[in-house]
């Protein structure tokens, strides 16, 4: 029996301690550094925990309440150590804590009795309120410094509170300063720094060795090089082990997920999800489905991976998992050793009990299947077709359709003095512009269907409005080809329908472009809405100018020169008398000048918008860098 006890004693000295479950010892009073084995350094990232005094001013000898809270809520912590130190050098520990909850609070004596509070156990805690009493003979500012441990290897040292002013007990304290709890803010006062050597603030370690010992993949495009991805995944092959990392923190994600696909399209793909739940991160295996598109964890084996690391700090999700080299999901074999896969990374803002919801924060797919053992940059899929779709639709409905409608409305009876291809100038140009609009619209629809591979599952009316526009646009030239003769009694009906179809298609197309700006996949800047509003305002303004000018011309001539009787919207040069053209001559110079101005401004807007659509990934990368700098 004695040899066994001696052996146990020797082993106990060799095995490192994994934390101090009964609170911090007095040996760390100055450093406030947890005694965790392995030399684990404190985190230098922003802590999700704050220590909030419930008053900014108290009297000497009075008691102050302090709250340990987490932001966002429900993040648990396991250990803590709190001291009140004078704000002025030599930063001595002052005051004493009250043991108001012996189950959660333990007092230790660093410089005086009960001047430091720590935990009694490592059981998870969400919130804790402590009471501190100011010294009777102390007047000045104090700062509460705390060490808070979320887990064994995740802790923050020397977290400062706001300053609290201790005044003489005879001093009148302003009403409300003692009992009113203030909102949490970040202190600008230099806090006490314990005499510990801390590691310098470095870049995000998930990008370390990208392209050297592991492959990295994220969005927006180019974010891995600039180390500022909204969501990023890494793949490292360590012998026979396949280790994946996932991280996302943009726009408070509810999940980040990485999928393995054979065809770069969503459906029948094996996915690993990382989901923050109750202050920690849980990982799940799931399966993507088609008809309708979605994902599910039901019937998916959860033993094909192991979680190595996980954290959820300041709204940033991180997890590291090791996946089995060979696994079978839903009857489909995933051989990471011999097969090649497309990588799909996604992040979204909502989840349900058995699945994650739409990836409204972002989604990106690798351009080609690759072996996971290959080390190097993972190239995303080309978005050329997506950019072409946007460029075609903007050119068609902001440019050619707008100009074609304007010509038919205001130049039908005035630009008839010369002909082109046997037709009056206004009609020849109107037909040409509308044919270009039709061709660009059809081409835009074709390329986007090729890009998506089916109907869009995005919860945005852009796709529906786009299809309505395309149908109306497609019917317009067919109806024009079969239009009745100008002398037919059915001609006014055709004219009304042709006018209604064209204008309705134009309006719906502009609305669809507005909705396109909100699409995550388009990666368009939000301020593009202002450019669209500017176009609409300018287009309406030019209609008013031409209409007012036409009214002025009519009053001078006594005849309706600019009207558009539905009996015949395509008059020949002989159907307009020479006297009518002469009566409108005074206005024709102004009309042509305004037309030239309209063409110039609309052309500029179209070119600017097309450039924005093509260069949208650069704008998205710039915004990510700016957000990272601001945060």
Coordinates of C-alpha atoms in Angstrom, one line a residue:
X1 CA 0.0 0.0 0.0
X2 CA 2.8 2.4 0.9
X3 CA 4.6 2.0 -2.4
X4 CA 1.3 2.9 -4.2
X5 CA 1.0 6.0 -2.1
X6 CA 4.6 7.0 -2.9
X7 CA 4.0 6.4 -6.6
X8 CA 0.9 8.5 -6.6
X9 CA 2.7 11.3 -4.8
X10 CA 5.6 11.2 -7.4
X11 CA 3.1 11.2 -10.3
X12 CA 1.2 14.1 -8.8
X13 CA 4.4 16.2 -9.0
X14 CA 5.0 15.2 -12.6
X15 CA 1.5 15.7 -14.0
X16 CA 0.8 19.4 -14.7
X17 CA -2.1 21.1 -13.0
X18 CA -5.0 21.9 -15.2
X19 CA -6.2 25.0 -13.4
X20 CA -6.9 25.9 -9.8
X21 CA -10.5 24.9 -9.1
X22 CA -10.5 26.6 -5.7
X23 CA -9.5 30.1 -6.9
X24 CA -6.3 32.1 -7.4
X25 CA -3.5 31.7 -4.8
X26 CA -1.7 34.7 -3.2
X27 CA 1.4 34.0 -5.2
X28 CA -0.2 35.7 -8.3
X29 CA -1.4 38.8 -6.4
X30 CA 0.9 41.0 -8.5
X31 CA 0.8 39.3 -11.9
X32 CA -2.9 38.2 -11.7
X33 CA -1.8 35.5 -14.2
X34 CA -3.6 32.2 -13.8
X35 CA -1.3 29.3 -12.9
X36 CA -2.1 27.1 -15.9
X37 CA 0.4 24.5 -17.0
X38 CA 2.1 24.5 -20.3
X39 CA 2.9 28.3 -20.2
X40 CA -0.4 29.2 -21.9
X41 CA -0.3 33.0 -22.5
X42 CA -3.3 35.3 -21.9
X43 CA -5.5 36.3 -24.8
X44 CA -4.9 39.7 -26.3
X45 CA -8.1 39.9 -28.2
X46 CA -11.1 41.9 -27.0
X47 CA -12.7 40.2 -24.1
X48 CA -16.5 39.4 -24.2
X49 CA -16.5 40.0 -20.4
X50 CA -16.7 43.3 -18.6
X51 CA -16.6 44.4 -14.9
X52 CA -19.1 47.2 -14.5
X53 CA -19.3 49.3 -11.3
X54 CA -22.9 50.3 -10.5
X55 CA -21.8 53.8 -9.5
X56 CA -19.1 56.3 -10.6
X57 CA -18.8 58.0 -7.2
X58 CA -19.0 56.6 -3.6
X59 CA -18.0 57.9 -0.2
X60 CA -15.1 56.5 1.8
X61 CA -16.2 53.6 3.8
X62 CA -19.3 53.0 1.6
X63 CA -20.0 49.8 -0.4
X64 CA -20.1 49.6 -4.2
X65 CA -21.6 46.7 -6.2
X66 CA -19.9 45.4 -9.3
X67 CA -21.2 43.1 -12.0
X68 CA -19.3 40.6 -14.2
X69 CA -21.2 40.5 -17.5
X70 CA -20.7 39.1 -21.0
X71 CA -21.5 40.8 -24.3
X72 CA -23.1 39.1 -26.1
X73 CA -25.1 37.5 -23.3
X74 CA -25.0 33.9 -22.2
X75 CA -21.3 33.4 -22.6
X76 CA -20.1 31.6 -19.5
X77 CA -16.8 32.0 -17.5
X78 CA -15.3 29.6 -15.1
X79 CA -12.8 31.6 -13.0
X80 CA -12.0 35.2 -12.0
X81 CA -9.7 37.4 -9.9
X82 CA -10.6 41.0 -9.0
X83 CA -8.7 43.8 -7.3
X84 CA -9.3 47.5 -6.7
X85 CA -6.1 49.5 -7.3
X86 CA -5.5 53.2 -6.8
X87 CA -5.4 54.9 -10.2
X88 CA -2.3 56.9 -9.3
X89 CA 1.1 55.3 -8.7
X90 CA 2.2 53.2 -7.0
X91 CA -1.2 51.6 -7.8
X92 CA -1.6 49.9 -4.4
X93 CA -4.5 47.5 -3.8
X94 CA -7.2 49.3 -1.8
X95 CA -10.4 48.4 0.0
X96 CA -11.9 45.0 0.7
X97 CA -14.5 42.7 -0.8
X98 CA -17.5 41.3 1.0
X99 CA -18.2 37.6 1.0
X100 CA -21.8 37.9 0.0
X101 CA -22.0 34.5 -1.7
X102 CA -19.7 31.8 -0.2
X103 CA -20.6 29.4 -3.0
X104 CA -19.2 31.7 -5.7
X105 CA -16.8 34.2 -4.0
X106 CA -13.6 33.5 -2.1
X107 CA -11.5 36.3 -0.5
X108 CA -7.7 36.2 -0.4
X109 CA -5.3 38.5 1.4
X110 CA -2.8 40.1 -1.0
X111 CA -1.8 43.3 0.7
X112 CA -4.6 43.5 3.3
X113 CA -7.4 41.3 4.5
X114 CA -10.0 40.4 1.9
X115 CA -8.6 42.9 -0.7
X116 CA -8.9 40.4 -3.6
X117 CA -11.9 38.3 -4.7
X118 CA -11.6 35.0 -6.7
X119 CA -13.8 32.0 -7.6
X120 CA -14.5 29.0 -5.4
X121 CA -14.9 26.5 -8.2
X122 CA -14.7 26.2 -12.0
X123 CA -18.4 25.6 -12.5
X124 CA -19.8 27.7 -15.4
X125 CA -21.1 31.1 -14.5
X126 CA -22.9 33.7 -16.6
X127 CA -23.3 36.7 -14.3
X128 CA -21.9 37.5 -10.9
X129 CA -22.4 40.5 -8.5
X130 CA -19.7 41.4 -5.9
X131 CA -19.6 44.1 -3.2
X132 CA -16.5 46.2 -2.5
X133 CA -16.1 48.5 0.5
X134 CA -13.9 51.6 0.1
X135 CA -11.3 52.3 2.8
X136 CA -12.3 54.8 5.5
X137 CA -9.2 57.0 5.0
X138 CA -8.9 56.9 1.2
X139 CA -9.8 59.6 -1.2
X140 CA -9.1 59.3 -4.9
X141 CA -9.8 57.3 -8.1
X142 CA -9.7 53.5 -8.2
X143 CA -9.8 51.1 -11.1
X144 CA -11.0 47.5 -10.7
X145 CA -8.6 45.1 -12.5
X146 CA -9.8 41.6 -13.3
X147 CA -8.6 38.4 -14.7
X148 CA -11.5 36.3 -16.2
X149 CA -11.1 32.8 -17.5
X150 CA -13.6 31.5 -20.0
X151 CA -11.8 28.1 -20.1
X152 CA -8.6 26.5 -19.2
X153 CA -6.7 27.9 -22.2
X154 CA -8.8 31.1 -22.8
X155 CA -8.4 33.9 -20.3
X156 CA -7.8 37.6 -20.2
X157 CA -5.5 39.4 -17.7
X158 CA -5.7 42.9 -16.3
X159 CA -9.1 43.9 -17.7
X160 CA -9.9 47.4 -16.4
X161 CA -13.2 48.9 -15.3
X162 CA -14.3 52.5 -15.5
X163 CA -12.8 54.8 -12.9
X164 CA -14.7 55.1 -9.7
X165 CA -14.1 58.2 -7.6
X166 CA -13.9 57.8 -3.8
X167 CA -14.8 61.0 -2.0
X168 CA -14.7 61.9 1.7
X169 CA -17.6 60.5 3.5
X170 CA -18.8 64.0 4.5
X171 CA -19.0 65.0 0.8
X172 CA -22.5 65.1 -0.7
X173 CA -22.8 62.6 -3.5
X174 CA -25.0 63.6 -6.4
X175 CA -28.4 61.9 -6.4
X176 CA -28.5 58.8 -8.4
X177 CA -24.8 58.2 -8.6
X178 CA -24.8 55.4 -6.1
X179 CA -27.9 53.4 -7.1
X180 CA -28.1 54.0 -10.8
X181 CA -26.4 51.4 -13.0
X182 CA -24.6 53.0 -15.9
X183 CA -24.3 51.5 -19.3
X184 CA -21.1 49.7 -20.0
X185 CA -18.5 51.7 -21.9
X186 CA -14.8 51.3 -22.6
X187 CA -12.5 53.3 -20.3
X188 CA -10.1 55.8 -21.7
X189 CA -8.1 55.9 -18.5
X190 CA -4.7 54.1 -18.5
X191 CA -5.4 51.0 -16.3
X192 CA -3.1 49.3 -14.0
X193 CA -0.8 46.8 -15.8
X194 CA 0.6 44.0 -13.8
X195 CA 4.3 43.3 -14.2
X196 CA 4.0 40.5 -16.7
X197 CA 5.6 40.1 -20.0
X198 CA 2.8 39.8 -22.5
X199 CA 3.1 38.7 -26.1
X200 CA 2.8 41.5 -28.7
X201 CA -0.5 41.9 -30.5
X202 CA -0.2 39.9 -33.7
X203 CA -2.3 39.2 -36.7
X204 CA -5.0 36.6 -36.8
X205 CA -3.2 33.2 -36.4
X206 CA -5.6 31.4 -38.7
X207 CA -3.8 33.0 -41.7
X208 CA -0.4 31.8 -40.5
X209 CA 1.2 29.4 -43.0
X210 CA -1.5 29.8 -45.6
X211 CA -0.1 28.5 -48.8
X212 CA 2.9 26.9 -47.0
X213 CA 1.6 24.2 -44.8
X214 CA -2.1 24.6 -45.3
X215 CA -4.6 25.7 -47.9
X216 CA -6.8 28.7 -47.1
X217 CA -10.1 29.8 -48.6
X218 CA -12.6 32.6 -47.8
X219 CA -14.7 35.5 -49.0
X220 CA -14.7 38.2 -50.3
X221 CA -12.2 37.6 -53.1
X222 CA -8.6 38.3 -52.2
X223 CA -9.3 38.3 -48.4
X224 CA -6.8 35.6 -47.6
X225 CA -4.0 37.7 -48.9
X226 CA -5.1 40.8 -47.0
X227 CA -6.0 38.6 -43.9
X228 CA -9.5 40.1 -43.5
X229 CA -12.0 37.5 -44.6
X230 CA -15.6 37.7 -43.5
X231 CA -15.5 33.9 -43.3
X232 CA -12.4 31.8 -43.8
X233 CA -11.6 28.1 -43.8
X234 CA -8.2 26.3 -43.8
X235 CA -7.2 22.7 -44.6
X236 CA -4.1 21.0 -43.3
X237 CA -3.1 17.4 -43.9
X238 CA -1.0 16.1 -41.0
X239 CA 0.1 12.6 -42.0
X240 CA -3.2 10.7 -42.2
X241 CA -5.1 13.5 -40.3
X242 CA -7.3 16.0 -42.1
X243 CA -7.7 19.1 -40.0
X244 CA -10.1 21.9 -40.9
X245 CA -10.4 25.4 -39.3
X246 CA -13.4 27.7 -39.8
X247 CA -13.8 31.3 -38.6
X248 CA -16.4 34.0 -39.2
X249 CA -17.1 37.3 -37.4
X250 CA -18.6 39.6 -39.9
X251 CA -22.1 40.9 -39.1
X252 CA -22.7 38.7 -36.0
X253 CA -22.9 35.3 -37.7
X254 CA -25.1 32.5 -36.3
X255 CA -23.0 29.9 -38.0
X256 CA -20.0 29.2 -40.3
X257 CA -19.9 26.0 -42.4
X258 CA -17.6 24.2 -44.8
X259 CA -18.8 21.8 -47.4
X260 CA -17.3 19.2 -49.7
X261 CA -18.9 19.0 -53.1
X262 CA -18.3 17.2 -56.3
X263 CA -19.9 19.7 -58.6
X264 CA -19.5 23.2 -57.0
X265 CA -23.3 23.4 -56.7
X266 CA -25.4 23.1 -53.6
X267 CA -27.0 19.7 -53.1
X268 CA -25.8 16.3 -51.8
X269 CA -22.7 17.8 -50.1
X270 CA -21.2 16.8 -46.8
X271 CA -20.9 19.8 -44.5
X272 CA -19.4 20.6 -41.1
X273 CA -21.2 23.4 -39.3
X274 CA -19.9 25.5 -36.3
X275 CA -22.7 27.0 -34.4
X276 CA -22.5 29.1 -31.2
X277 CA -24.9 27.9 -28.5
X278 CA -25.2 29.0 -24.9
X279 CA -21.8 30.7 -24.8
X280 CA -19.8 27.9 -26.5
X281 CA -19.5 26.5 -30.0
X282 CA -20.9 23.2 -31.1
X283 CA -20.0 21.4 -34.4
X284 CA -22.4 19.3 -36.4
X285 CA -22.2 17.2 -39.6
X286 CA -25.0 18.0 -42.0
X287 CA -26.2 17.3 -45.6
X288 CA -27.3 19.7 -48.2
X289 CA -30.5 19.0 -50.2
X290 CA -32.1 20.1 -53.4
X291 CA -35.8 20.6 -54.2
X292 CA -36.0 22.7 -52.1
X293 CA -32.5 23.8 -51.4
X294 CA -31.5 23.5 -47.7
X295 CA -29.6 21.5 -45.2
X296 CA -30.3 19.0 -42.5
X297 CA -28.5 17.1 -39.7
X298 CA -31.2 14.3 -39.6
X299 CA -29.8 11.0 -40.6
X300 CA -26.2 12.3 -40.8
X301 CA -23.6 10.5 -38.7
X302 CA -22.0 12.8 -36.1
X303 CA -19.0 10.6 -35.5
X304 CA -17.1 11.5 -38.7
X305 CA -15.1 14.3 -37.1
X306 CA -13.6 15.3 -33.8
X307 CA -13.6 18.8 -32.3
X308 CA -10.0 20.0 -31.5
X309 CA -10.6 23.6 -30.6
X310 CA -13.5 26.0 -30.4
X311 CA -14.3 29.5 -29.2
X312 CA -16.9 32.3 -29.4
X313 CA -15.4 35.7 -28.5
X314 CA -16.8 39.1 -29.3
X315 CA -19.2 37.6 -31.9
X316 CA -16.4 35.7 -33.7
X317 CA -17.0 32.0 -34.3
X318 CA -13.9 29.7 -34.4
X319 CA -13.7 26.0 -34.5
X320 CA -11.0 23.4 -35.5
X321 CA -12.0 19.9 -36.3
X322 CA -10.4 16.7 -37.5
X323 CA -12.4 14.8 -40.1
X324 CA -12.1 11.1 -40.9
X325 CA -10.1 10.5 -44.1
X326 CA -12.9 8.2 -45.4
X327 CA -16.5 8.5 -44.4
X328 CA -20.0 7.7 -45.8
X329 CA -22.8 10.1 -45.6
X330 CA -26.3 9.4 -46.9
X331 CA -24.9 6.4 -48.8
X332 CA -22.2 8.6 -50.5
X333 CA -18.5 7.9 -49.9
X334 CA -16.2 10.8 -49.2
X335 CA -12.6 9.7 -49.7
X336 CA -10.4 12.7 -48.7
X337 CA -7.2 10.7 -49.6
X338 CA -8.0 9.9 -53.3
X339 CA -10.8 12.1 -54.4
X340 CA -10.9 15.8 -55.3
X341 CA -13.6 18.2 -54.0
X342 CA -14.9 21.7 -54.5
X343 CA -14.9 23.6 -51.2
X344 CA -18.0 25.6 -50.2
X345 CA -17.8 28.0 -47.3
X346 CA -20.8 29.8 -46.0
X347 CA -22.0 32.0 -43.1
X348 CA -25.5 33.0 -42.1
X349 CA -27.4 34.9 -39.5
X350 CA -29.9 32.3 -38.4
X351 CA -30.2 28.7 -37.5
X352 CA -32.8 26.2 -36.4
X353 CA -32.7 23.1 -34.2
X354 CA -31.8 20.7 -36.9
X355 CA -30.3 22.9 -39.6
X356 CA -28.7 26.2 -40.5
X357 CA -30.7 28.7 -42.6
X358 CA -29.8 30.6 -45.8
X359 CA -26.2 31.9 -46.0
X360 CA -27.2 35.6 -46.1
X361 CA -23.8 36.8 -44.9
X362 CA -22.0 35.1 -47.7
X363 CA -21.0 32.0 -49.6
X364 CA -18.1 31.2 -51.8
X365 CA -17.1 28.1 -53.9
X366 CA -13.7 27.0 -55.1
X367 CA -13.2 27.3 -58.8
X368 CA -12.1 23.7 -59.4
X369 CA -12.0 20.5 -57.5
X370 CA -8.7 19.8 -55.8
X371 CA -7.0 17.3 -53.6
X372 CA -7.1 18.4 -50.0
X373 CA -3.5 17.3 -49.6
X374 CA -2.4 20.0 -52.1
X375 CA -0.9 23.0 -50.3
X376 CA -1.4 26.4 -51.9
X377 CA -4.0 29.1 -52.5
X378 CA -7.5 27.9 -53.1
X379 CA -8.9 29.9 -56.0
X380 CA -12.6 30.8 -55.9
X381 CA -14.9 30.2 -58.8
X382 CA -15.1 32.8 -61.5
X383 CA -17.8 35.4 -61.3
X384 CA -17.4 36.5 -64.9
X385 CA -21.0 35.4 -65.8
X386 CA -22.4 37.2 -62.8
X387 CA -20.6 40.4 -63.7
X388 CA -21.8 40.1 -67.4
X389 CA -25.4 39.7 -66.2
X390 CA -25.2 42.9 -64.2
X391 CA -23.5 44.8 -67.0
X392 CA -25.9 43.6 -69.6
X393 CA -29.0 44.5 -67.6
X394 CA -27.8 47.9 -66.5
X395 CA -26.8 48.8 -70.1
X396 CA -30.2 47.6 -71.4
X397 CA -32.6 49.2 -68.9
X398 CA -30.7 52.2 -67.6
X399 CA -29.3 53.0 -71.0
X400 CA -30.8 51.8 -74.3
X401 CA -34.4 51.3 -73.1
X402 CA -34.6 54.7 -71.4
X403 CA -33.3 56.5 -74.5
X404 CA -35.6 54.4 -76.8
X405 CA -38.7 55.3 -74.8
X406 CA -37.8 59.0 -74.7
X407 CA -37.3 59.1 -78.5
X408 CA -40.7 57.5 -79.1
X409 CA -42.4 59.8 -76.7
X410 CA -41.1 63.2 -77.6
X411 CA -39.5 62.9 -81.1
X412 CA -42.2 60.9 -82.9
X413 CA -43.6 64.0 -84.7
X414 CA -40.5 66.2 -85.0
X415 CA -37.6 64.0 -86.0
X416 CA -39.1 63.1 -89.3
X417 CA -37.2 65.4 -91.7
X418 CA -34.7 62.8 -92.6
X419 CA -34.7 59.0 -92.9
X420 CA -32.4 56.1 -92.1
X421 CA -33.0 52.7 -93.7
X422 CA -36.2 53.9 -95.2
X423 CA -37.7 55.0 -91.9
X424 CA -37.9 58.3 -90.0
X425 CA -34.9 58.9 -87.8
X426 CA -36.8 58.7 -84.5
X427 CA -38.3 55.3 -85.5
X428 CA -35.1 53.9 -86.8
X429 CA -33.2 54.8 -83.6
X430 CA -36.1 53.6 -81.4
X431 CA -36.2 50.2 -83.1
X432 CA -32.4 49.9 -83.0
X433 CA -32.2 50.8 -79.2
X434 CA -35.1 48.4 -78.4
X435 CA -33.5 45.5 -80.4
X436 CA -30.3 46.1 -78.4
X437 CA -32.3 46.1 -75.2
X438 CA -34.0 42.8 -76.2
X439 CA -30.7 41.2 -77.1
X440 CA -28.9 42.3 -73.9
X441 CA -31.8 41.2 -71.7
X442 CA -32.0 37.7 -73.3
X443 CA -28.2 37.4 -73.0
X444 CA -28.3 38.5 -69.4
X445 CA -30.9 35.9 -68.5
X446 CA -29.0 33.1 -70.3
X447 CA -25.7 33.8 -68.5
X448 CA -27.3 34.1 -65.1
X449 CA -29.1 30.7 -65.5
X450 CA -25.8 29.2 -66.6
X451 CA -24.0 30.7 -63.6
X452 CA -26.7 29.6 -61.0
X453 CA -27.7 26.4 -62.7
X454 CA -31.4 26.8 -62.0
X455 CA -33.8 29.1 -60.2
X456 CA -32.4 31.3 -57.5
X457 CA -33.2 30.4 -53.9
X458 CA -32.3 33.8 -52.6
X459 CA -35.1 35.5 -50.5
X460 CA -35.1 38.5 -52.7
X461 CA -37.7 39.5 -55.3
X462 CA -35.0 40.4 -57.8
X463 CA -35.3 37.1 -59.7
X464 CA -39.1 37.2 -60.0
X465 CA -39.0 40.9 -61.2
X466 CA -36.2 40.0 -63.6
X467 CA -38.3 37.2 -65.2
X468 CA -41.4 39.4 -65.5
X469 CA -39.2 42.0 -67.2
X470 CA -37.8 39.4 -69.6
X471 CA -41.2 38.1 -70.5
X472 CA -42.5 41.6 -71.3
X473 CA -39.4 42.4 -73.2
X474 CA -39.5 39.2 -75.2
X475 CA -43.2 39.8 -76.2
X476 CA -42.6 43.4 -77.3
X477 CA -40.9 42.8 -80.7
X478 CA -43.2 39.8 -81.4
X479 CA -46.2 42.1 -81.0
X480 CA -44.5 44.8 -83.1
X481 CA -43.9 42.3 -85.9
X482 CA -47.7 41.5 -86.1
X483 CA -48.9 45.0 -85.5
X484 CA -52.1 46.0 -87.5
X485 CA -51.9 48.4 -90.4
X486 CA -52.1 52.1 -89.4
X487 CA -55.5 52.4 -90.9
X488 CA -56.9 49.3 -89.1
X489 CA -59.5 49.8 -86.3
X490 CA -57.4 47.5 -84.1
X491 CA -54.3 49.8 -84.4
X492 CA -55.2 51.9 -81.3
X493 CA -55.5 48.8 -79.2
X494 CA -52.1 47.6 -80.3
X495 CA -50.6 51.0 -79.7
X496 CA -51.9 51.1 -76.1
X497 CA -50.7 47.6 -75.4
X498 CA -47.3 48.3 -76.9
X499 CA -46.9 51.5 -74.9
X500 CA -48.1 49.8 -71.7
X501 CA -45.9 46.7 -72.1
X502 CA -42.8 48.8 -72.8
X503 CA -43.2 51.2 -69.9
X504 CA -44.2 48.5 -67.5
X505 CA -41.1 46.5 -68.4
X506 CA -38.9 49.5 -67.9
X507 CA -40.3 50.3 -64.5
X508 CA -40.1 46.7 -63.3
X509 CA -36.5 46.4 -64.6
X510 CA -35.4 49.5 -62.6
X511 CA -37.0 48.1 -59.4
X512 CA -35.3 44.8 -60.0
X513 CA -31.9 46.6 -60.3
X514 CA -32.6 48.3 -56.9
X515 CA -33.2 44.9 -55.3
X516 CA -30.0 43.5 -56.9
X517 CA -27.9 45.9 -54.9
X518 CA -29.1 44.1 -51.7
X519 CA -27.9 40.7 -53.0
X520 CA -24.9 39.4 -51.1
X521 CA -23.5 37.6 -54.2
X522 CA -23.5 40.8 -56.2
X523 CA -21.1 42.4 -53.6
X524 CA -22.3 45.8 -54.7
X525 CA -21.8 48.8 -52.4
X526 CA -24.9 50.1 -50.7
X527 CA -24.3 53.6 -52.0
X528 CA -25.1 52.4 -55.5
X529 CA -28.7 52.9 -54.5
X530 CA -28.0 56.7 -54.6
X531 CA -26.8 56.4 -58.2
X532 CA -30.0 54.6 -59.1
X533 CA -32.1 57.2 -57.3
X534 CA -30.2 59.9 -59.2
X535 CA -31.0 58.3 -62.5
X536 CA -34.7 57.9 -61.7
X537 CA -34.8 61.6 -60.6
X538 CA -33.0 62.8 -63.7
X539 CA -35.1 60.6 -66.0
X540 CA -38.4 62.0 -64.5
X541 CA -36.9 65.5 -64.7
X542 CA -36.2 65.2 -68.4
X543 CA -39.7 63.9 -69.0
X544 CA -41.0 67.0 -67.3
X545 CA -38.8 69.3 -69.3
X546 CA -39.8 67.8 -72.6
X547 CA -43.5 67.8 -71.6
X548 CA -43.4 71.5 -70.5
X549 CA -41.5 72.4 -73.7
X550 CA -44.1 70.6 -75.7
X551 CA -47.0 72.5 -74.0
X552 CA -45.3 75.8 -74.7
X553 CA -44.9 74.9 -78.3
X554 CA -48.5 73.8 -78.5
X555 CA -49.7 77.1 -77.1
X556 CA -47.7 79.1 -79.5
X557 CA -48.8 77.1 -82.5
X558 CA -52.4 76.3 -81.4
X559 CA -51.8 72.7 -82.4
X560 CA -50.7 69.6 -80.5
X561 CA -47.3 69.0 -81.9
X562 CA -45.9 66.7 -79.2
X563 CA -49.0 64.6 -78.5
X564 CA -49.0 60.9 -79.2
X565 CA -52.5 59.9 -80.5
X566 CA -52.9 56.2 -80.2
X567 CA -54.4 56.0 -83.6
X568 CA -51.0 56.0 -85.1
X569 CA -47.8 56.1 -83.1
X570 CA -45.6 55.5 -86.1
X571 CA -46.3 58.3 -88.6
X572 CA -44.4 58.6 -91.8
X573 CA -42.8 61.8 -92.9
X574 CA -45.8 62.6 -95.0
X575 CA -48.3 62.3 -92.1
X576 CA -46.9 65.4 -90.5
X577 CA -47.6 68.5 -92.4
X578 CA -44.9 71.0 -93.3
X579 CA -46.7 73.7 -91.3
X580 CA -46.6 71.5 -88.2
X581 CA -42.9 70.9 -88.5
X582 CA -42.4 74.6 -89.1
X583 CA -44.4 75.5 -86.0
X584 CA -42.2 73.2 -83.9
X585 CA -38.9 74.5 -85.4
X586 CA -38.4 77.1 -82.7
X587 CA -38.5 74.3 -80.1
X588 CA -36.4 71.7 -82.1
X589 CA -33.0 73.3 -81.2
X590 CA -33.8 73.2 -77.5
X591 CA -35.2 69.7 -77.8
X592 CA -32.1 68.4 -79.5
X593 CA -29.8 70.1 -77.0
X594 CA -31.7 68.5 -74.1
X595 CA -31.6 65.1 -75.9
X596 CA -27.8 65.4 -76.2
X597 CA -27.6 66.3 -72.5
X598 CA -29.8 63.3 -71.6
X599 CA -27.6 60.9 -73.7
X600 CA -24.4 62.3 -72.2
X601 CA -25.5 62.0 -68.5
X602 CA -27.2 58.6 -68.9
X603 CA -24.1 57.3 -70.8
X604 CA -21.9 58.5 -67.9
X605 CA -24.2 56.8 -65.4
X606 CA -24.3 53.5 -67.3
X607 CA -20.5 53.5 -67.6
X608 CA -20.0 54.2 -63.9
X609 CA -22.5 51.5 -62.9
X610 CA -21.0 48.9 -65.2
X611 CA -17.5 49.7 -63.8
X612 CA -18.9 49.3 -60.2
X613 CA -20.4 46.0 -61.1
X614 CA -17.2 44.7 -62.6
X615 CA -15.0 46.0 -59.8
X616 CA -17.4 45.1 -57.0
X617 CA -15.1 42.5 -55.4
X618 CA -12.4 45.2 -55.0
X619 CA -15.0 47.4 -53.2
X620 CA -16.0 44.5 -51.0
X621 CA -12.4 43.8 -50.0
X622 CA -11.9 47.5 -49.3
X623 CA -14.9 47.6 -47.0
X624 CA -13.7 44.5 -45.1
X625 CA -10.3 46.1 -44.6
X626 CA -12.0 49.3 -43.3
X627 CA -14.3 47.3 -41.0
X628 CA -11.3 45.5 -39.6
X629 CA -9.4 48.8 -39.0
X630 CA -12.4 50.4 -37.3
X631 CA -12.9 47.4 -35.1

